[in-house]
Coordinates of C-alpha atoms and ligand atoms in Angstrom, one line a residue:
M11 CA -66.4 64.8 -60.8
C12 CA -68.5 67.7 -62.2
G13 CA -67.6 71.3 -62.8
I14 CA -69.5 74.1 -61.1
I15 CA -69.5 77.9 -61.7
G16 CA -71.6 80.8 -60.5
V17 CA -71.5 84.6 -60.6
V18 CA -73.6 87.4 -59.0
G19 CA -73.3 91.1 -60.0
S20 CA -71.8 90.6 -63.4
N21 CA -72.3 92.6 -66.5
D22 CA -71.1 89.6 -68.5
T23 CA -72.9 86.7 -66.8
L24 CA -73.4 84.5 -69.8
G25 CA -69.8 85.0 -71.0
T26 CA -68.5 84.3 -67.5
L27 CA -70.5 81.0 -67.2
L28 CA -69.6 79.7 -70.7
Q29 CA -65.9 80.5 -70.4
G30 CA -65.8 78.9 -66.9
L31 CA -67.5 75.8 -68.1
A32 CA -65.0 75.5 -71.0
R33 CA -62.2 75.8 -68.4
L34 CA -63.8 73.0 -66.3
E35 CA -64.4 70.5 -69.1
Y36 CA -61.2 68.5 -68.1
R37 CA -63.1 67.6 -64.9
G38 CA -65.5 65.6 -67.0
Y39 CA -68.2 66.3 -69.4
D40 CA -71.1 64.4 -70.8
S41 CA -73.6 67.2 -70.5
A42 CA -73.6 70.9 -69.5
G43 CA -76.1 73.5 -68.6
I44 CA -76.7 77.0 -67.2
A45 CA -79.4 79.0 -65.4
L46 CA -79.7 82.8 -65.6
V47 CA -81.7 84.3 -62.7
R48 CA -83.2 87.8 -62.2
P49 CA -86.2 88.9 -60.1
G50 CA -89.1 86.8 -61.1
Q51 CA -87.3 84.8 -63.9
T52 CA -85.1 81.7 -64.1
W53 CA -84.0 80.9 -67.6
R54 CA -82.3 77.5 -68.2
A55 CA -80.5 75.8 -71.1
R56 CA -79.0 72.3 -71.1
C57 CA -77.1 70.1 -73.6
A58 CA -76.0 66.5 -73.5
S59 CA -73.5 66.2 -76.4
G60 CA -70.6 64.4 -74.8
T61 CA -67.3 66.2 -75.2
E62 CA -69.1 68.8 -77.3
S63 CA -71.7 69.7 -74.6
V64 CA -70.2 73.1 -73.7
A65 CA -69.9 74.0 -77.4
A66 CA -73.5 73.0 -78.0
L67 CA -74.6 75.0 -74.9
R68 CA -72.9 78.0 -76.3
V69 CA -75.0 77.7 -79.5
E70 CA -78.1 77.1 -77.4
C71 CA -77.4 80.3 -75.5
E72 CA -77.2 82.5 -78.6
D73 CA -81.0 83.0 -78.0
A74 CA -80.7 83.6 -74.3
P75 CA -82.5 86.7 -73.0
T76 CA -80.2 89.6 -71.9
G77 CA -80.1 91.7 -68.7
F78 CA -79.2 89.0 -66.2
R79 CA -76.5 89.9 -63.6
S80 CA -76.4 86.4 -62.0
G81 CA -76.3 82.8 -63.0
I82 CA -74.9 79.3 -62.4
G83 CA -73.4 76.7 -64.8
H84 CA -72.5 73.0 -64.6
T85 CA -70.6 70.5 -66.6
R86 CA -71.6 67.0 -65.7
W87 CA -69.6 63.8 -65.3
A88 CA -72.5 61.4 -64.6
T89 CA -72.6 59.2 -61.6
H90 CA -76.4 58.6 -61.2
G91 CA -78.5 58.7 -64.3
A92 CA -77.5 58.5 -67.9
P93 CA -75.8 61.5 -69.6
E94 CA -79.0 62.8 -71.2
A95 CA -80.3 66.3 -71.3
Q96 CA -83.1 65.5 -68.7
N97 CA -80.4 64.6 -66.2
A98 CA -78.1 67.6 -67.0
H99 CA -77.8 70.3 -64.3
P100 CA -79.2 72.8 -63.3
H101 CA -82.2 71.1 -61.8
L102 CA -85.3 73.1 -61.0
D103 CA -87.9 72.8 -58.3
C104 CA -91.6 72.3 -59.1
S105 CA -92.1 76.1 -59.4
G106 CA -89.2 76.5 -61.8
A107 CA -87.9 79.4 -59.7
I108 CA -85.2 77.5 -57.8
A109 CA -82.2 76.2 -59.8
I110 CA -79.4 74.0 -58.4
I111 CA -76.1 72.6 -59.6
H112 CA -74.3 69.8 -57.7
N113 CA -71.1 67.9 -57.7
G114 CA -70.9 64.8 -55.5
I115 CA -73.2 61.9 -54.4
I116 CA -76.3 62.2 -52.2
E117 CA -76.2 58.8 -50.5
N118 CA -79.8 59.0 -49.2
H119 CA -81.4 60.4 -52.3
T120 CA -83.7 57.4 -52.8
E121 CA -85.2 57.9 -49.3
L122 CA -85.5 61.7 -49.7
R123 CA -87.0 61.4 -53.1
G124 CA -89.7 59.1 -51.7
Q125 CA -90.5 61.5 -49.0
L126 CA -90.7 64.5 -51.4
E127 CA -92.8 62.7 -53.9
A128 CA -95.2 61.7 -51.1
K129 CA -95.6 65.4 -50.5
G130 CA -96.5 66.0 -54.2
H131 CA -93.1 67.0 -55.6
I132 CA -92.7 66.1 -59.3
F133 CA -89.3 65.0 -60.4
S134 CA -88.0 65.4 -64.0
S135 CA -84.7 63.4 -63.8
V136 CA -83.3 60.2 -62.4
T137 CA -80.4 61.9 -60.7
D138 CA -79.6 62.0 -57.0
S139 CA -79.0 65.8 -57.3
E140 CA -82.5 66.8 -58.1
V141 CA -83.7 66.0 -54.5
L142 CA -81.7 69.1 -53.4
A143 CA -83.9 71.4 -55.5
H144 CA -87.1 70.1 -54.0
L145 CA -85.7 70.1 -50.4
V146 CA -84.8 73.8 -50.8
E147 CA -88.3 74.4 -52.3
E148 CA -89.9 72.8 -49.1
S149 CA -87.9 75.1 -46.8
R150 CA -88.5 78.2 -48.9
A151 CA -92.2 77.4 -48.8
A152 CA -91.9 77.3 -45.0
G153 CA -90.7 80.9 -45.0
L154 CA -86.9 80.5 -44.7
D155 CA -84.6 82.7 -46.7
L156 CA -82.4 81.0 -49.3
M157 CA -79.4 80.6 -47.0
E158 CA -81.4 79.1 -44.2
A159 CA -83.4 76.9 -46.7
V160 CA -80.1 75.4 -48.0
R161 CA -78.7 74.9 -44.5
A162 CA -81.9 73.2 -43.3
S163 CA -81.9 71.0 -46.4
L164 CA -78.3 69.9 -45.9
L165 CA -79.1 68.8 -42.3
V166 CA -81.0 65.8 -43.8
V167 CA -78.6 65.0 -46.6
R168 CA -75.9 62.3 -46.4
G169 CA -73.1 62.1 -48.9
A170 CA -70.7 64.4 -50.7
F171 CA -71.7 67.8 -52.2
A172 CA -70.4 71.0 -53.7
L173 CA -73.6 72.9 -54.7
A174 CA -74.9 76.2 -55.7
V175 CA -78.5 77.3 -55.5
M176 CA -80.4 80.3 -56.9
D177 CA -84.0 81.5 -56.5
A178 CA -85.8 84.0 -58.8
N179 CA -87.6 85.1 -55.7
E180 CA -84.3 86.2 -54.0
A181 CA -82.4 87.2 -57.1
D182 CA -78.7 88.3 -57.2
V183 CA -77.9 85.8 -54.5
I184 CA -76.2 82.4 -54.8
V185 CA -76.1 80.1 -51.8
A186 CA -73.3 77.5 -52.0
A187 CA -72.2 74.7 -49.7
R188 CA -69.5 72.0 -49.6
R189 CA -68.8 68.6 -48.2
I190 CA -65.9 66.6 -49.6
S191 CA -66.3 67.9 -53.2
P192 CA -64.1 71.0 -53.8
L193 CA -65.5 74.6 -53.9
V194 CA -63.8 78.0 -54.1
V195 CA -65.2 81.6 -53.8
G196 CA -63.8 84.4 -55.9
T197 CA -64.3 88.1 -55.4
A198 CA -63.8 91.2 -57.5
P199 CA -65.2 94.7 -57.1
G200 CA -69.0 94.4 -57.2
V201 CA -68.9 90.8 -58.4
T202 CA -68.7 87.5 -56.5
Y203 CA -68.0 84.0 -58.0
I204 CA -68.2 80.4 -57.0
A205 CA -66.5 77.5 -58.8
S206 CA -65.3 73.9 -58.3
D207 CA -61.8 74.9 -59.2
V208 CA -59.8 78.0 -59.5
P209 CA -59.3 77.8 -63.4
A210 CA -62.9 78.6 -64.0
I211 CA -62.6 82.1 -62.5
L212 CA -58.8 82.6 -62.5
D213 CA -58.8 85.7 -64.8
R214 CA -62.0 87.2 -63.4
A215 CA -61.6 87.2 -59.6
S216 CA -58.8 88.9 -57.7
A217 CA -59.1 87.1 -54.4
F218 CA -59.9 83.4 -53.8
Y219 CA -61.2 81.5 -50.8
A220 CA -61.5 77.8 -50.0
V221 CA -64.9 76.6 -48.7
D222 CA -64.4 73.8 -46.1
D223 CA -66.7 70.9 -45.3
D224 CA -70.1 71.7 -44.0
E225 CA -69.9 75.4 -44.7
V226 CA -72.7 77.4 -46.3
V227 CA -71.8 80.6 -48.2
R228 CA -74.2 83.3 -49.3
L229 CA -72.8 85.3 -52.2
A230 CA -74.1 88.7 -53.3
P231 CA -72.5 91.3 -55.6
E232 CA -71.0 93.2 -52.6
G233 CA -69.4 90.1 -51.1
F234 CA -70.2 86.9 -49.2
R235 CA -70.8 85.6 -45.7
V236 CA -70.4 82.1 -44.3
I237 CA -72.0 79.9 -41.6
D238 CA -71.5 76.3 -40.6
L239 CA -74.4 73.8 -40.6
E240 CA -75.3 74.8 -37.1
G241 CA -75.7 78.4 -38.4
V242 CA -72.6 79.7 -36.6
P243 CA -70.6 82.3 -38.6
V244 CA -67.2 81.1 -39.8
R245 CA -64.4 82.6 -41.9
L246 CA -63.1 81.2 -45.2
H247 CA -59.4 80.5 -45.7
Q248 CA -57.9 82.8 -48.3
L249 CA -55.9 81.1 -51.0
T250 CA -52.7 82.3 -52.5
I251 CA -53.0 81.8 -56.2
D252 CA -50.0 82.7 -58.3
W253 CA -50.8 80.1 -61.0
N254 CA -51.1 80.6 -64.7
L255 CA -54.1 79.0 -66.3
E256 CA -52.4 75.8 -67.5
T257 CA -51.1 75.1 -64.0
A258 CA -54.5 75.9 -62.5
E259 CA -56.2 73.2 -64.6
K260 CA -53.7 70.8 -63.0
G261 CA -54.9 71.9 -59.6
G262 CA -51.6 73.7 -59.0
Y263 CA -49.6 70.6 -59.7
D264 CA -46.8 70.4 -62.3
D265 CA -48.7 67.8 -64.3
F266 CA -51.9 65.7 -64.4
M267 CA -50.1 62.6 -63.2
T268 CA -49.1 64.3 -60.0
K269 CA -52.6 65.6 -59.6
E270 CA -54.1 62.2 -60.2
I271 CA -51.7 60.4 -57.9
N272 CA -52.7 62.9 -55.2
E273 CA -56.4 62.4 -55.9
Q274 CA -56.3 58.7 -55.0
P275 CA -57.7 59.1 -51.5
D276 CA -60.7 61.0 -52.9
A277 CA -61.0 58.5 -55.7
L278 CA -61.2 55.7 -53.2
R279 CA -63.8 57.6 -51.1
A280 CA -65.9 58.3 -54.1
T281 CA -65.8 54.6 -55.3
L282 CA -66.9 53.4 -51.9
L283 CA -69.5 56.1 -51.2
D284 CA -73.2 55.0 -51.2
R285 CA -72.2 51.3 -51.5
R286 CA -73.7 49.9 -48.4
R287 CA -77.3 50.1 -47.0
R288 CA -78.0 50.5 -43.3
D289 CA -78.6 46.8 -43.1
G290 CA -75.1 46.1 -44.3
T291 CA -76.1 45.0 -47.8
I292 CA -73.5 46.0 -50.4
T293 CA -75.1 47.6 -53.5
F294 CA -73.9 48.7 -57.0
D295 CA -75.0 51.4 -59.5
E296 CA -76.7 49.4 -62.2
M297 CA -76.6 45.8 -61.1
R298 CA -79.1 44.5 -63.5
I299 CA -78.1 40.9 -62.5
S300 CA -80.4 39.5 -59.8
D301 CA -79.1 38.4 -56.5
D302 CA -80.2 34.8 -57.4
E303 CA -78.1 34.9 -60.6
L304 CA -75.1 36.3 -58.8
R305 CA -75.5 33.7 -56.0
D306 CA -75.6 30.9 -58.6
V307 CA -72.4 32.1 -60.4
K308 CA -70.1 29.0 -60.7
R309 CA -67.0 30.7 -62.2
V310 CA -65.6 34.2 -62.8
V311 CA -63.5 35.3 -65.7
L312 CA -61.9 38.7 -65.6
V313 CA -60.8 40.3 -68.9
A314 CA -58.8 43.5 -69.1
A315 CA -55.7 45.1 -70.5
G316 CA -52.6 46.9 -69.0
T317 CA -53.2 48.4 -65.5
S318 CA -56.8 47.2 -65.5
H319 CA -55.4 43.6 -66.0
H320 CA -53.3 44.1 -62.9
A321 CA -56.3 45.2 -60.9
A322 CA -58.1 42.1 -62.2
L323 CA -55.3 39.9 -60.9
V324 CA -55.7 41.4 -57.4
A325 CA -59.4 40.7 -57.7
K326 CA -58.7 37.0 -58.3
Y327 CA -57.2 36.6 -54.9
A328 CA -60.1 38.4 -53.2
L329 CA -62.8 36.6 -55.0
E330 CA -61.2 33.2 -54.3
R331 CA -60.4 34.0 -50.7
W332 CA -63.6 35.7 -49.7
A333 CA -66.3 34.3 -52.1
R334 CA -64.7 30.9 -52.5
I335 CA -65.3 31.0 -56.2
G336 CA -63.0 29.9 -59.0
V337 CA -61.5 32.8 -61.0
D338 CA -59.6 33.0 -64.3
V339 CA -57.9 36.3 -65.4
D340 CA -57.3 36.8 -69.1
I341 CA -55.5 39.4 -71.1
A342 CA -58.4 40.7 -73.1
S343 CA -56.6 40.5 -76.5
E344 CA -55.9 36.8 -75.9
Y345 CA -59.3 35.8 -74.5
R346 CA -61.4 35.9 -77.7
Y347 CA -58.8 33.9 -79.7
R348 CA -58.4 31.0 -77.4
D349 CA -61.9 29.5 -78.1
P350 CA -62.8 29.9 -74.4
I351 CA -65.0 27.5 -72.6
V352 CA -68.0 29.3 -71.2
E353 CA -70.2 27.0 -69.1
I354 CA -73.6 27.8 -67.5
G355 CA -73.0 30.0 -64.5
T356 CA -70.0 31.8 -65.9
L357 CA -69.7 35.5 -65.0
V358 CA -67.3 37.5 -67.1
I359 CA -66.1 40.9 -65.7
G360 CA -64.6 43.4 -68.1
V361 CA -62.3 45.9 -66.3
S362 CA -61.5 49.2 -68.0
Q363 CA -60.8 52.8 -66.9
S364 CA -62.0 54.2 -70.3
G365 CA -64.6 51.6 -71.0
E366 CA -63.5 52.0 -74.6
T367 CA -60.5 49.6 -74.9
I368 CA -61.5 47.6 -78.0
D369 CA -59.6 44.4 -76.7
T370 CA -61.7 44.4 -73.6
I371 CA -65.0 45.2 -75.4
Q372 CA -64.4 42.5 -77.9
A373 CA -63.5 40.0 -75.2
M374 CA -66.7 40.8 -73.4
R375 CA -68.7 40.5 -76.6
E376 CA -67.3 37.1 -77.2
A377 CA -68.1 36.0 -73.7
K378 CA -71.7 37.3 -74.1
R379 CA -72.0 35.5 -77.5
R380 CA -71.0 32.3 -75.7
G381 CA -73.7 32.7 -73.0
A382 CA -71.9 34.4 -70.1
R383 CA -73.5 37.1 -68.0
V384 CA -71.2 40.2 -68.0
I385 CA -70.3 43.0 -65.6
A386 CA -68.4 46.1 -66.6
I387 CA -66.1 47.9 -64.2
S388 CA -65.8 51.3 -65.8
N389 CA -64.6 54.8 -64.8
I390 CA -66.6 56.5 -67.5
V391 CA -70.4 56.5 -67.2
D392 CA -72.2 55.0 -70.2
S393 CA -68.9 54.0 -71.9
S394 CA -69.2 51.3 -74.6
L395 CA -68.2 48.6 -72.2
A396 CA -70.9 49.8 -69.6
R397 CA -73.6 50.0 -72.2
E398 CA -73.0 46.5 -73.5
A399 CA -72.8 44.9 -70.0
D400 CA -75.6 43.3 -68.1
A401 CA -74.5 45.3 -65.0
V402 CA -72.1 48.1 -64.2
I403 CA -69.9 49.1 -61.3
Y404 CA -68.6 52.6 -61.8
T405 CA -65.2 53.5 -60.2
R406 CA -66.0 57.2 -59.9
A407 CA -62.3 58.1 -59.7
G408 CA -62.9 61.3 -61.7
L409 CA -61.5 62.1 -65.1
E410 CA -58.1 60.5 -65.5
V411 CA -56.1 62.6 -68.0
S412 CA -52.6 61.3 -67.7
V413 CA -51.9 58.3 -70.0
A414 CA -50.4 56.4 -67.1
S415 CA -53.3 55.1 -65.0
T416 CA -52.9 55.7 -61.3
K417 CA -56.1 56.6 -59.4
A418 CA -58.2 54.4 -61.7
F419 CA -56.1 51.4 -60.6
V420 CA -56.8 51.9 -56.8
A421 CA -60.4 52.6 -57.6
Q422 CA -60.7 49.4 -59.7
V423 CA -59.1 47.3 -56.9
A424 CA -61.6 48.8 -54.4
A425 CA -64.6 48.2 -56.7
L426 CA -63.6 44.6 -57.4
E427 CA -62.9 43.8 -53.8
L428 CA -66.3 45.3 -53.0
L429 CA -67.8 42.9 -55.6
A430 CA -66.0 40.0 -53.9
L431 CA -67.5 41.0 -50.6
R432 CA -71.0 41.2 -52.2
L433 CA -70.5 37.7 -53.6
A434 CA -69.3 36.5 -50.2
Q435 CA -72.6 38.0 -48.7
L436 CA -74.7 36.2 -51.2
R437 CA -72.9 32.9 -51.0
A438 CA -72.5 33.2 -47.2
T439 CA -68.9 32.3 -47.5
L440 CA -67.9 34.8 -44.8
P441 CA -69.6 35.6 -41.5
P442 CA -71.5 39.0 -41.7
D443 CA -69.2 40.5 -39.0
D444 CA -66.1 39.7 -41.1
I445 CA -67.7 41.3 -44.2
D446 CA -68.5 44.4 -42.2
A447 CA -65.0 44.5 -40.8
L448 CA -63.5 44.2 -44.3
F449 CA -65.8 46.8 -45.7
L450 CA -64.8 49.3 -42.9
G451 CA -61.2 48.3 -43.6
L452 CA -61.7 49.1 -47.3
K453 CA -63.1 52.5 -46.4
A454 CA -60.0 53.2 -44.3
V455 CA -57.5 52.6 -47.2
G456 CA -57.9 56.1 -48.4
A457 CA -56.3 57.4 -45.2
Q458 CA -53.4 55.0 -45.6
V459 CA -52.9 56.1 -49.1
K460 CA -52.8 59.7 -47.9
T461 CA -50.2 58.9 -45.3
T462 CA -48.1 57.2 -48.0
L463 CA -48.4 60.2 -50.3
E464 CA -46.9 62.4 -47.6
R465 CA -43.6 60.4 -48.0
R466 CA -43.1 61.2 -51.7
S467 CA -39.9 63.1 -51.2
A468 CA -38.2 60.0 -49.7
V469 CA -39.2 58.0 -52.8
A470 CA -38.0 60.8 -55.1
Q471 CA -34.6 60.7 -53.4
V472 CA -34.3 56.9 -54.1
A473 CA -35.2 57.5 -57.7
A474 CA -32.5 60.3 -58.0
E475 CA -29.9 57.9 -56.6
L476 CA -30.9 55.2 -59.1
I477 CA -31.3 57.5 -62.1
G478 CA -28.4 55.7 -64.0
A479 CA -29.9 52.2 -63.7
R480 CA -31.2 50.6 -66.9
D481 CA -32.6 47.3 -65.9
F482 CA -35.3 46.7 -63.3
F483 CA -37.1 43.7 -62.0
F484 CA -40.2 44.1 -59.8
I485 CA -41.1 41.1 -57.7
G486 CA -43.8 40.1 -55.2
R487 CA -45.8 37.2 -54.0
H488 CA -49.6 36.8 -53.7
V489 CA -51.3 40.2 -54.2
G490 CA -47.8 41.7 -54.1
Y491 CA -47.3 40.1 -57.6
P492 CA -49.9 42.2 -59.4
T493 CA -48.6 45.2 -57.5
A494 CA -45.1 44.4 -58.9
L495 CA -46.5 44.1 -62.4
E496 CA -48.2 47.5 -62.1
G497 CA -45.0 49.0 -60.7
A498 CA -43.0 47.7 -63.6
L499 CA -45.6 48.9 -66.1
K500 CA -45.5 52.4 -64.6
L501 CA -41.7 52.6 -64.8
K502 CA -41.7 51.2 -68.4
E503 CA -44.4 53.5 -69.9
L504 CA -43.1 56.6 -68.1
S505 CA -39.3 56.4 -68.2
Y506 CA -38.9 54.1 -71.2
L507 CA -36.5 52.0 -69.1
H508 CA -36.7 48.2 -69.3
A509 CA -38.6 46.8 -66.3
E510 CA -40.2 43.4 -65.8
G511 CA -42.7 42.3 -63.2
Y512 CA -42.3 38.7 -61.9
P513 CA -43.7 36.4 -59.2
A514 CA -40.8 36.4 -56.7
G515 CA -40.7 32.6 -56.7
E516 CA -40.1 32.6 -60.5
L517 CA -36.7 34.4 -60.5
K518 CA -34.8 31.2 -59.9
H519 CA -36.6 29.6 -62.9
G520 CA -34.6 31.7 -65.4
P521 CA -34.6 35.5 -64.9
L522 CA -31.9 35.1 -62.1
A523 CA -29.5 34.6 -65.0
L524 CA -30.0 38.3 -65.8
I525 CA -29.1 39.5 -62.3
E526 CA -25.8 41.2 -62.1
P527 CA -24.3 44.4 -60.6
G528 CA -26.3 47.4 -61.8
V529 CA -29.6 45.6 -62.1
V530 CA -32.2 46.9 -59.7
V531 CA -34.7 44.5 -58.0
V532 CA -37.8 46.2 -56.5
A533 CA -39.6 43.9 -54.1
V534 CA -43.1 44.3 -52.5
V535 CA -42.5 42.8 -49.0
T536 CA -45.5 44.1 -47.0
D537 CA -47.4 40.8 -46.5
R538 CA -46.0 39.1 -43.3
A539 CA -47.1 35.7 -44.5
M540 CA -44.9 36.0 -47.6
R541 CA -42.0 37.9 -46.0
E542 CA -39.6 35.1 -45.3
K543 CA -40.0 33.6 -48.7
I544 CA -39.3 37.0 -50.4
L545 CA -36.3 37.6 -48.1
S546 CA -34.7 34.5 -49.4
N547 CA -35.4 35.6 -53.0
L548 CA -33.7 39.0 -52.1
A549 CA -30.7 37.1 -50.7
E550 CA -30.3 35.3 -54.0
V551 CA -30.3 38.6 -56.0
K552 CA -28.1 40.5 -53.6
A553 CA -25.6 37.7 -53.7
R554 CA -25.4 38.3 -57.5
G555 CA -24.8 42.1 -57.1
A556 CA -28.3 43.5 -57.6
T557 CA -29.3 46.7 -56.0
V558 CA -32.4 46.0 -53.8
V559 CA -35.3 48.4 -53.2
V560 CA -38.2 47.1 -51.0
V561 CA -41.7 48.4 -50.3
A562 CA -42.0 47.5 -46.6
T563 CA -44.3 48.4 -43.7
D564 CA -43.5 50.9 -41.1
D565 CA -43.2 48.2 -38.4
D566 CA -40.7 46.1 -40.3
E567 CA -37.4 47.1 -38.6
A568 CA -35.3 44.2 -39.8
I569 CA -35.9 44.8 -43.6
G570 CA -33.1 47.4 -43.7
A571 CA -30.5 44.6 -43.3
V572 CA -31.4 43.1 -46.7
A573 CA -32.3 46.1 -48.7
D574 CA -30.3 49.0 -50.1
Y575 CA -33.4 51.3 -50.1
V576 CA -36.7 51.0 -48.2
L577 CA -39.9 52.6 -49.3
R578 CA -42.1 52.7 -46.2
V579 CA -45.9 52.2 -46.2
P580 CA -48.5 51.8 -43.4
A581 CA -49.3 48.2 -42.6
T582 CA -52.8 47.1 -43.9
E583 CA -54.9 44.0 -44.5
P584 CA -52.9 42.1 -47.1
M585 CA -55.8 42.1 -49.6
F586 CA -55.9 45.9 -49.5
S587 CA -52.2 46.3 -49.7
P588 CA -52.0 46.8 -53.5
M589 CA -53.9 50.1 -53.2
V590 CA -51.3 51.4 -50.7
D591 CA -48.1 49.7 -51.9
I592 CA -48.5 50.9 -55.5
V593 CA -48.3 54.5 -54.4
P594 CA -44.4 54.6 -53.8
L595 CA -44.0 52.7 -57.1
Q596 CA -46.1 55.3 -58.9
I597 CA -44.0 58.1 -57.4
F598 CA -40.8 56.1 -58.1
A599 CA -41.7 55.7 -61.8
Y600 CA -42.8 59.4 -62.0
S601 CA -39.6 60.6 -60.4
M602 CA -37.4 58.5 -62.7
A603 CA -39.3 59.8 -65.7
R604 CA -39.0 63.4 -64.7
G605 CA -35.3 62.8 -63.9
L606 CA -34.9 61.5 -67.5
G607 CA -36.8 64.5 -68.9
R608 CA -39.7 62.5 -70.1
N609 CA -43.2 63.9 -70.8
V610 CA -45.0 62.2 -67.9
D611 CA -48.5 63.0 -69.0
R612 CA -48.0 62.0 -72.7
P613 CA -45.4 59.2 -72.9
R614 CA -44.1 58.4 -76.4
N615 CA -45.9 55.8 -78.6
L616 CA -48.9 55.6 -76.2
A617 CA -52.5 56.8 -76.1
K618 CA -54.9 57.1 -73.1
T619 CA -57.4 54.8 -74.7
V620 CA -56.5 52.1 -77.2
T621 CA -59.4 51.8 -79.5
V622 CA -57.6 49.7 -82.1
E623 CA -56.8 46.0 -81.8
Ligands
LIG724 C1 -51.9 52.1 -67.9 O1 -51.0 53.0 -67.3 C2 -51.8 52.2 -69.4 N1 -52.0 53.5 -69.9 C3 -52.6 51.1 -70.1 O2 -52.0 49.9 -69.8 C4 -54.1 51.0 -69.8 O3 -54.2 50.6 -68.5 C5 -54.7 50.0 -70.8 O4 -54.6 50.6 -72.1 C6 -56.2 49.7 -70.4 O5 -56.9 50.9 -70.5 P1 -58.4 50.8 -69.9 O6 -58.3 50.6 -68.5 O7 -59.0 52.2 -70.3 O8 -59.2 49.7 -70.6

């Protein structure tokens, strides 16, 4: 998730760009860059200094030439290509006159790059984005103006983009376009802006407009005009922005946790984008493990902590069911101290949002030391875990700021289930048609999550009615069990209330002694195959006075007879259900915490990344 900003007609171009990039850093930053453009000259500066990239760029720009009225800027959160200066945006075409910045993923970049290199284009980065600069160069060379050149280029592009392009041969013009990744236009007298998010231009523009999918905008100092990809003029939707800056950085939401819960459909889309070739083969970012080695894997061990451990538990069911391979899941901090047996053919998978959790890094190091091949599932590109692994699958959920992990969890489950499908492909443990159907089902989960998000007020109402409760059990069976664990963790870490997650079948082996009036039992009852068993567990707790909350599918009419509260979700393939069923539990935990006056983004005693053992 990168940050984009551009301005035309300004008398403070450099200041506008640098201030805007600083405002966009929360979107992710491992490098930053700007391009200043005037007739006949494109001047560029780029820095790859991690979280200090924008600060380093500011220093770099102290020597920038003056007199530019227009420019673009970009803060990068890498998806393709390491976070090095050569991969930082803006990217230039061969002539150096055309500069482009991009947020998103060009799915067919490999194919396009091959075609462009065959025509003699020289690439200077390993990013997918750079193909856009050379595509526009081709169209400009064919005599198209910048807006038509961008439109023609986008007709051959597949994937997600929010981009801005400038050309020293058509100065004081920015052409921008959007598909999936966000983009807004801002206007002020004699100046026009483009940005990924409102915060970047909040105190400079006086009117704001949303760019919708497949719209191309031409910005000039006096204003802008818009066409769709067919060249038909369209109008932009004007936004009502009455936010202050802090609210704007949260996308207009009250806090980062709400923003990130609502970003889950986009996180799932980004995780699954560009993951399947036309022939159906499932592919990963930096899978430096050969197909033969993957095919010969005899056992999988997943190591992780907290929420990532719960995603790993879901993966166990998918790997064993679809790839017919034995799986162990270890708490990372326990793994390295149990003298683990690592036999030939053992694949260890480290799962981590930050990629910096020392418990998980040390567990993966121990596995490598004992001869295992290791894969990292990381949300941060080039994290320590990713750098030390033999292969990486990035979850591309976008920066997760709130300490409580939400969108990273669903993205991790999606990435791990994708890996399970890849292993099923290699081991031929599922018919290709079944794998295709499951892949398409996985792609559809984002829409089901979106439907569930629209029901947040019903969940908040249940939380309000239970605000006085102090003891919670979360129960589930099969993949409903890790969902219950994650729901309990969310409630614990956000509201500071006591909550435990348990396999539903385990209650009668002890915890049932704790059930009494006032205790709340939250049950995940969305898997038809497990439903009867869980209903009998619910009868046991209700008979002892518990208050029962269930997560149940829309078509389950009878559930109301055994539950005091029902949190409804759309029915889905059971293996996908944790990504949908967790949403009401995230909202429940959030609502309880807000009702108790907790700081939902910064819970007491916790840190976003635990880099100590
Ligand atoms: C999740 O809400 C918690 N903040 C915590 O359990 C977290 O999942 C755990 O610390 C692991 O972090 P990681 O995914 O970055 O490795």
